[in-house]
Short mmCIF file of N, CA and C and ligand atoms in Angstrom, two decimals:
data_model
loop_
_atom_site.label_atom_id
_atom_site.label_comp_id
_atom_site.label_asym_id
_atom_site.label_seq_id
_atom_site.Cartn_x
_atom_site.Cartn_y
_atom_site.Cartn_z
N MET A 1 77.28 37.05 93.47
CA MET A 1 77.78 35.67 93.59
C MET A 1 76.60 34.71 93.74
N ASP A 2 76.73 33.55 93.07
CA ASP A 2 75.72 32.49 93.21
C ASP A 2 76.13 31.55 94.33
N PHE A 3 75.20 31.26 95.22
CA PHE A 3 75.45 30.29 96.27
C PHE A 3 74.59 29.06 95.97
N ASP A 4 75.25 27.94 95.72
CA ASP A 4 74.56 26.72 95.30
C ASP A 4 74.50 25.77 96.49
N TYR A 5 73.32 25.68 97.11
CA TYR A 5 73.18 24.87 98.33
C TYR A 5 72.96 23.40 98.00
N ASP A 6 73.77 22.53 98.59
CA ASP A 6 73.66 21.07 98.41
C ASP A 6 72.87 20.49 99.58
N ASP A 7 71.64 20.06 99.32
CA ASP A 7 70.80 19.59 100.43
C ASP A 7 71.15 18.18 100.92
N GLN A 8 72.24 17.64 100.37
CA GLN A 8 72.72 16.34 100.87
C GLN A 8 73.87 16.51 101.86
N ASN A 9 74.22 17.76 102.22
CA ASN A 9 75.31 17.94 103.19
C ASN A 9 74.88 17.43 104.56
N ILE A 10 75.87 17.14 105.39
CA ILE A 10 75.58 16.42 106.64
C ILE A 10 74.74 17.26 107.61
N PHE A 11 74.87 18.58 107.58
CA PHE A 11 74.05 19.39 108.49
C PHE A 11 72.61 19.48 108.00
N ALA A 12 72.40 19.43 106.69
CA ALA A 12 71.03 19.35 106.17
C ALA A 12 70.38 18.05 106.65
N LYS A 13 71.16 16.97 106.67
CA LYS A 13 70.63 15.68 107.14
C LYS A 13 70.33 15.75 108.64
N ILE A 14 71.17 16.44 109.39
CA ILE A 14 70.88 16.63 110.83
C ILE A 14 69.58 17.41 111.00
N LEU A 15 69.40 18.47 110.22
CA LEU A 15 68.18 19.28 110.35
C LEU A 15 66.93 18.49 109.99
N ARG A 16 67.06 17.54 109.05
CA ARG A 16 65.90 16.71 108.68
C ARG A 16 65.71 15.54 109.64
N GLY A 17 66.60 15.39 110.62
CA GLY A 17 66.47 14.31 111.58
C GLY A 17 66.97 12.97 111.06
N GLU A 18 67.75 13.00 109.98
CA GLU A 18 68.24 11.75 109.39
C GLU A 18 69.52 11.26 110.07
N ILE A 19 70.20 12.17 110.76
CA ILE A 19 71.44 11.85 111.47
C ILE A 19 71.30 12.43 112.88
N PRO A 20 71.70 11.66 113.91
CA PRO A 20 71.57 12.19 115.28
C PRO A 20 72.55 13.32 115.57
N ASN A 21 72.22 14.11 116.57
CA ASN A 21 73.15 15.16 116.98
C ASN A 21 72.96 15.39 118.47
N ASP A 22 73.96 16.03 119.06
CA ASP A 22 73.93 16.33 120.50
C ASP A 22 73.50 17.80 120.65
N THR A 23 72.18 18.01 120.64
CA THR A 23 71.63 19.37 120.64
C THR A 23 71.84 20.05 121.99
N VAL A 24 72.29 21.31 121.93
CA VAL A 24 72.37 22.10 123.17
C VAL A 24 71.33 23.23 123.19
N PHE A 25 70.84 23.63 122.02
CA PHE A 25 69.82 24.69 121.98
C PHE A 25 69.14 24.65 120.61
N GLU A 26 67.85 25.00 120.60
CA GLU A 26 67.13 25.08 119.33
C GLU A 26 66.06 26.15 119.44
N ASN A 27 65.88 26.92 118.38
CA ASN A 27 64.72 27.81 118.29
C ASN A 27 64.16 27.69 116.87
N ALA A 28 63.26 28.59 116.49
CA ALA A 28 62.57 28.45 115.20
C ALA A 28 63.53 28.56 114.02
N HIS A 29 64.63 29.25 114.20
CA HIS A 29 65.51 29.55 113.06
C HIS A 29 66.91 28.97 113.17
N ALA A 30 67.23 28.34 114.28
CA ALA A 30 68.61 27.87 114.45
C ALA A 30 68.67 26.63 115.33
N LEU A 31 69.74 25.87 115.11
CA LEU A 31 70.03 24.68 115.92
C LEU A 31 71.49 24.78 116.36
N ALA A 32 71.75 24.43 117.63
CA ALA A 32 73.11 24.39 118.14
C ALA A 32 73.38 23.00 118.69
N PHE A 33 74.51 22.43 118.30
CA PHE A 33 74.84 21.07 118.73
C PHE A 33 76.35 20.94 118.89
N ARG A 34 76.77 19.91 119.63
CA ARG A 34 78.19 19.73 119.92
C ARG A 34 78.92 19.18 118.69
N ASP A 35 80.12 19.76 118.45
CA ASP A 35 80.95 19.26 117.35
C ASP A 35 81.36 17.82 117.65
N ILE A 36 81.32 16.97 116.62
CA ILE A 36 81.62 15.55 116.80
C ILE A 36 83.11 15.33 117.07
N ARG A 37 83.95 16.28 116.66
CA ARG A 37 85.40 16.20 116.92
C ARG A 37 85.82 17.47 117.64
N PRO A 38 85.48 17.58 118.94
CA PRO A 38 85.70 18.84 119.65
C PRO A 38 87.18 19.20 119.75
N GLN A 39 87.47 20.47 119.54
CA GLN A 39 88.85 20.97 119.61
C GLN A 39 89.07 21.83 120.85
N ALA A 40 88.10 21.85 121.74
CA ALA A 40 88.19 22.59 123.00
C ALA A 40 87.15 21.99 123.93
N PRO A 41 87.26 22.25 125.25
CA PRO A 41 86.25 21.71 126.19
C PRO A 41 84.83 22.10 125.79
N VAL A 42 84.65 23.32 125.30
CA VAL A 42 83.38 23.74 124.72
C VAL A 42 83.60 23.87 123.21
N HIS A 43 82.85 23.12 122.44
CA HIS A 43 82.93 23.27 120.97
C HIS A 43 81.53 22.97 120.42
N VAL A 44 80.80 24.05 120.20
CA VAL A 44 79.41 23.96 119.75
C VAL A 44 79.31 24.61 118.38
N LEU A 45 78.51 24.01 117.52
CA LEU A 45 78.23 24.57 116.19
C LEU A 45 76.82 25.15 116.21
N VAL A 46 76.68 26.39 115.75
CA VAL A 46 75.36 27.00 115.61
C VAL A 46 75.07 27.11 114.13
N ILE A 47 73.93 26.59 113.70
CA ILE A 47 73.58 26.62 112.27
C ILE A 47 72.18 27.20 112.10
N PRO A 48 71.97 27.92 111.00
CA PRO A 48 70.60 28.34 110.69
C PRO A 48 69.82 27.15 110.15
N LYS A 49 68.52 27.21 110.27
CA LYS A 49 67.69 26.13 109.71
C LYS A 49 67.47 26.29 108.21
N GLY A 50 67.70 27.50 107.70
CA GLY A 50 67.53 27.75 106.28
C GLY A 50 68.73 27.28 105.47
N PRO A 51 68.57 27.19 104.13
CA PRO A 51 69.60 26.64 103.25
C PRO A 51 70.65 27.67 102.85
N TYR A 52 71.56 27.96 103.76
CA TYR A 52 72.62 28.94 103.49
C TYR A 52 73.97 28.23 103.52
N VAL A 53 74.78 28.53 102.53
CA VAL A 53 76.05 27.83 102.35
C VAL A 53 77.13 28.33 103.30
N SER A 54 77.14 29.63 103.53
CA SER A 54 78.28 30.25 104.22
C SER A 54 77.83 31.53 104.92
N LEU A 55 78.72 32.08 105.73
CA LEU A 55 78.40 33.31 106.46
C LEU A 55 78.00 34.45 105.52
N ASP A 56 78.73 34.61 104.42
CA ASP A 56 78.40 35.72 103.52
C ASP A 56 77.06 35.50 102.82
N HIS A 57 76.74 34.23 102.54
CA HIS A 57 75.43 33.92 101.97
C HIS A 57 74.32 34.26 102.97
N PHE A 58 74.50 33.83 104.22
CA PHE A 58 73.51 34.08 105.27
C PHE A 58 73.34 35.58 105.51
N ALA A 59 74.47 36.30 105.60
CA ALA A 59 74.41 37.74 105.88
C ALA A 59 73.72 38.49 104.75
N ARG A 60 73.88 38.01 103.52
CA ARG A 60 73.28 38.70 102.38
C ARG A 60 71.80 38.36 102.22
N ASP A 61 71.45 37.08 102.37
CA ASP A 61 70.12 36.63 101.93
C ASP A 61 69.15 36.23 103.03
N ALA A 62 69.61 35.96 104.23
CA ALA A 62 68.68 35.55 105.29
C ALA A 62 67.83 36.74 105.72
N SER A 63 66.59 36.46 106.09
CA SER A 63 65.69 37.52 106.55
C SER A 63 66.14 38.05 107.91
N ALA A 64 65.59 39.19 108.28
CA ALA A 64 65.89 39.76 109.59
C ALA A 64 65.50 38.79 110.70
N GLU A 65 64.38 38.09 110.52
CA GLU A 65 63.93 37.14 111.54
C GLU A 65 64.91 35.97 111.65
N GLU A 66 65.37 35.47 110.51
CA GLU A 66 66.33 34.36 110.54
C GLU A 66 67.64 34.81 111.20
N GLN A 67 68.08 36.02 110.89
CA GLN A 67 69.34 36.49 111.47
C GLN A 67 69.19 36.72 112.98
N ALA A 68 68.05 37.26 113.37
CA ALA A 68 67.81 37.47 114.81
C ALA A 68 67.74 36.13 115.53
N GLY A 69 67.07 35.16 114.93
CA GLY A 69 66.96 33.84 115.55
C GLY A 69 68.31 33.16 115.68
N PHE A 70 69.13 33.32 114.66
CA PHE A 70 70.47 32.73 114.69
C PHE A 70 71.28 33.34 115.84
N PHE A 71 71.28 34.67 115.93
CA PHE A 71 72.10 35.29 116.97
C PHE A 71 71.50 35.12 118.37
N ALA A 72 70.21 34.91 118.46
CA ALA A 72 69.63 34.54 119.76
C ALA A 72 70.17 33.18 120.19
N ALA A 73 70.34 32.28 119.23
CA ALA A 73 70.92 30.96 119.56
C ALA A 73 72.38 31.10 119.99
N VAL A 74 73.14 31.96 119.31
CA VAL A 74 74.53 32.19 119.72
C VAL A 74 74.56 32.69 121.17
N ALA A 75 73.71 33.63 121.49
CA ALA A 75 73.67 34.17 122.86
C ALA A 75 73.31 33.08 123.86
N ALA A 76 72.34 32.25 123.51
CA ALA A 76 71.92 31.19 124.44
C ALA A 76 73.04 30.18 124.65
N VAL A 77 73.77 29.86 123.60
CA VAL A 77 74.88 28.91 123.74
C VAL A 77 75.97 29.51 124.63
N CYS A 78 76.33 30.75 124.38
CA CYS A 78 77.39 31.37 125.20
C CYS A 78 76.97 31.42 126.67
N GLU A 79 75.73 31.74 126.91
CA GLU A 79 75.24 31.79 128.29
C GLU A 79 75.20 30.40 128.91
N GLY A 80 74.71 29.43 128.15
CA GLY A 80 74.51 28.08 128.69
C GLY A 80 75.79 27.28 128.85
N GLU A 81 76.81 27.60 128.06
CA GLU A 81 78.04 26.80 128.09
C GLU A 81 79.06 27.32 129.09
N GLY A 82 78.77 28.44 129.76
CA GLY A 82 79.66 28.92 130.80
C GLY A 82 81.00 29.39 130.27
N VAL A 83 80.97 30.20 129.23
CA VAL A 83 82.22 30.70 128.67
C VAL A 83 82.50 32.14 129.13
N GLU A 84 82.24 32.38 130.41
CA GLU A 84 82.48 33.72 130.95
C GLU A 84 83.93 34.14 130.74
N GLY A 85 84.85 33.16 130.74
CA GLY A 85 86.26 33.47 130.55
C GLY A 85 86.61 33.88 129.13
N GLY A 86 85.68 33.68 128.21
CA GLY A 86 85.92 34.05 126.82
C GLY A 86 85.72 32.86 125.90
N PHE A 87 85.76 33.14 124.63
CA PHE A 87 85.56 32.08 123.64
C PHE A 87 86.07 32.59 122.30
N ARG A 88 86.13 31.66 121.36
CA ARG A 88 86.45 32.03 119.97
C ARG A 88 85.31 31.57 119.09
N ALA A 89 84.89 32.44 118.17
CA ALA A 89 83.86 32.09 117.18
C ALA A 89 84.51 32.14 115.80
N ILE A 90 84.35 31.03 115.08
CA ILE A 90 84.98 30.91 113.76
C ILE A 90 83.93 30.43 112.77
N SER A 91 83.97 31.00 111.57
CA SER A 91 83.16 30.46 110.48
C SER A 91 84.06 30.31 109.25
N ASN A 92 84.28 29.09 108.84
CA ASN A 92 85.09 28.81 107.67
C ASN A 92 84.20 28.87 106.43
N ALA A 93 84.73 29.45 105.35
CA ALA A 93 83.94 29.56 104.12
C ALA A 93 84.74 29.16 102.89
N ARG A 94 84.15 28.24 102.15
CA ARG A 94 84.68 27.79 100.85
C ARG A 94 86.13 27.28 100.95
N ALA A 95 86.79 27.20 99.79
CA ALA A 95 88.08 26.50 99.74
C ALA A 95 89.16 27.20 100.58
N ASP A 96 89.30 28.51 100.41
CA ASP A 96 90.37 29.18 101.16
C ASP A 96 90.11 29.17 102.66
N GLY A 97 88.85 29.12 103.05
CA GLY A 97 88.51 29.04 104.47
C GLY A 97 88.54 27.62 105.00
N VAL A 98 88.81 26.67 104.12
CA VAL A 98 88.85 25.23 104.45
C VAL A 98 87.54 24.81 105.13
N GLN A 99 86.45 25.10 104.44
CA GLN A 99 85.13 24.72 104.93
C GLN A 99 84.84 23.27 104.54
N GLU A 100 84.51 22.46 105.52
CA GLU A 100 84.27 21.04 105.28
C GLU A 100 82.80 20.77 104.98
N VAL A 101 81.92 21.42 105.70
CA VAL A 101 80.48 21.16 105.54
C VAL A 101 79.83 22.42 104.93
N PRO A 102 79.23 22.30 103.73
CA PRO A 102 78.72 23.49 103.03
C PRO A 102 77.33 23.93 103.47
N HIS A 103 77.15 24.04 104.77
CA HIS A 103 75.96 24.65 105.38
C HIS A 103 76.52 25.60 106.43
N PHE A 104 76.18 26.88 106.35
CA PHE A 104 76.75 27.87 107.26
C PHE A 104 76.70 27.41 108.71
N HIS A 105 77.83 27.52 109.38
CA HIS A 105 77.88 27.21 110.81
C HIS A 105 78.92 28.10 111.47
N LEU A 106 78.63 28.44 112.72
CA LEU A 106 79.56 29.20 113.55
C LEU A 106 80.08 28.25 114.63
N HIS A 107 81.41 28.07 114.65
CA HIS A 107 82.03 27.30 115.73
C HIS A 107 82.14 28.22 116.94
N ILE A 108 81.68 27.77 118.10
CA ILE A 108 81.89 28.50 119.35
C ILE A 108 82.74 27.60 120.24
N MET A 109 83.96 28.07 120.49
CA MET A 109 84.93 27.24 121.21
C MET A 109 85.46 27.98 122.43
N GLY A 110 85.54 27.27 123.54
CA GLY A 110 86.03 27.89 124.77
C GLY A 110 86.29 26.84 125.83
N GLY A 111 86.39 27.32 127.07
CA GLY A 111 86.69 26.41 128.18
C GLY A 111 88.17 26.30 128.44
N ARG A 112 88.98 26.94 127.59
CA ARG A 112 90.43 27.04 127.80
C ARG A 112 90.91 28.23 126.96
N SER A 113 92.17 28.65 127.18
CA SER A 113 92.73 29.67 126.29
C SER A 113 92.80 29.10 124.88
N MET A 114 92.34 29.84 123.91
CA MET A 114 92.32 29.34 122.54
C MET A 114 93.63 29.63 121.81
N GLY A 115 94.61 30.28 122.46
CA GLY A 115 95.91 30.47 121.84
C GLY A 115 95.90 31.48 120.72
N PRO A 116 96.98 31.51 119.93
CA PRO A 116 97.03 32.47 118.82
C PRO A 116 95.91 32.23 117.83
N MET A 117 95.51 33.28 117.12
CA MET A 117 94.36 33.14 116.24
C MET A 117 94.61 32.14 115.12
N LEU A 118 95.82 32.17 114.53
CA LEU A 118 96.12 31.24 113.44
C LEU A 118 97.41 30.51 113.74
N ALA A 119 97.45 29.22 113.38
CA ALA A 119 98.67 28.43 113.59
C ALA A 119 99.66 28.66 112.47
N ASN A 120 99.18 29.10 111.30
CA ASN A 120 100.09 29.37 110.18
C ASN A 120 99.48 30.41 109.26
P1 AMP B 201 84.17 23.31 108.88
O1 AMP B 201 83.17 23.06 107.78
O2 AMP B 201 85.58 23.02 108.44
O3 AMP B 201 84.05 24.66 109.50
O4 AMP B 201 83.90 22.29 110.05
C1 AMP B 201 82.88 21.36 110.08
C2 AMP B 201 82.80 20.79 111.47
O5 AMP B 201 81.69 19.91 111.52
C3 AMP B 201 84.01 20.01 111.94
O6 AMP B 201 84.52 20.61 113.14
C4 AMP B 201 83.47 18.60 112.20
O7 AMP B 201 84.06 17.98 113.31
C5 AMP B 201 81.99 18.87 112.41
N1 AMP B 201 81.10 17.76 112.10
C6 AMP B 201 81.08 17.00 110.99
N2 AMP B 201 80.11 16.09 111.05
C7 AMP B 201 79.46 16.29 112.23
C8 AMP B 201 78.36 15.67 112.88
N3 AMP B 201 77.70 14.64 112.33
N4 AMP B 201 77.98 16.14 114.09
C9 AMP B 201 78.64 17.17 114.67
N5 AMP B 201 79.69 17.80 114.10
C10 AMP B 201 80.10 17.36 112.91
#
């Protein structure tokens, strides 16, 4: 599969510093920031700094260092956000996944019961 990365997407602009964000954690390979339309008391997006469209693109093509850096950021967010009670991690991909922003991101949501996995 070809993954065609659009460097004008809003998260690419955040990574270039063209749009502000509410950063909660950053390392060499990943940035974590608060979702602008939070759907739970904790709603953080973790994104790689590299140009990956979706989870399957990142899993296939990102280096071991990039993948380790990304998951280190996930761990830091979970620890820092106080989601000892649990959380939900979601990554939407392409049309069927109803992905809005074409730069891979993991939603980390918690701070309340997240309810059934799918509403429909
Ligand atoms: P999706 O691509 O459907 O998985 O979701 C994209 C998410 O990005 C949505 O939850 C939006 O609220 C969020 N979002 C869009 N623009 C921004 C922004 N400038 N800062 C933070 N979150 C954003």
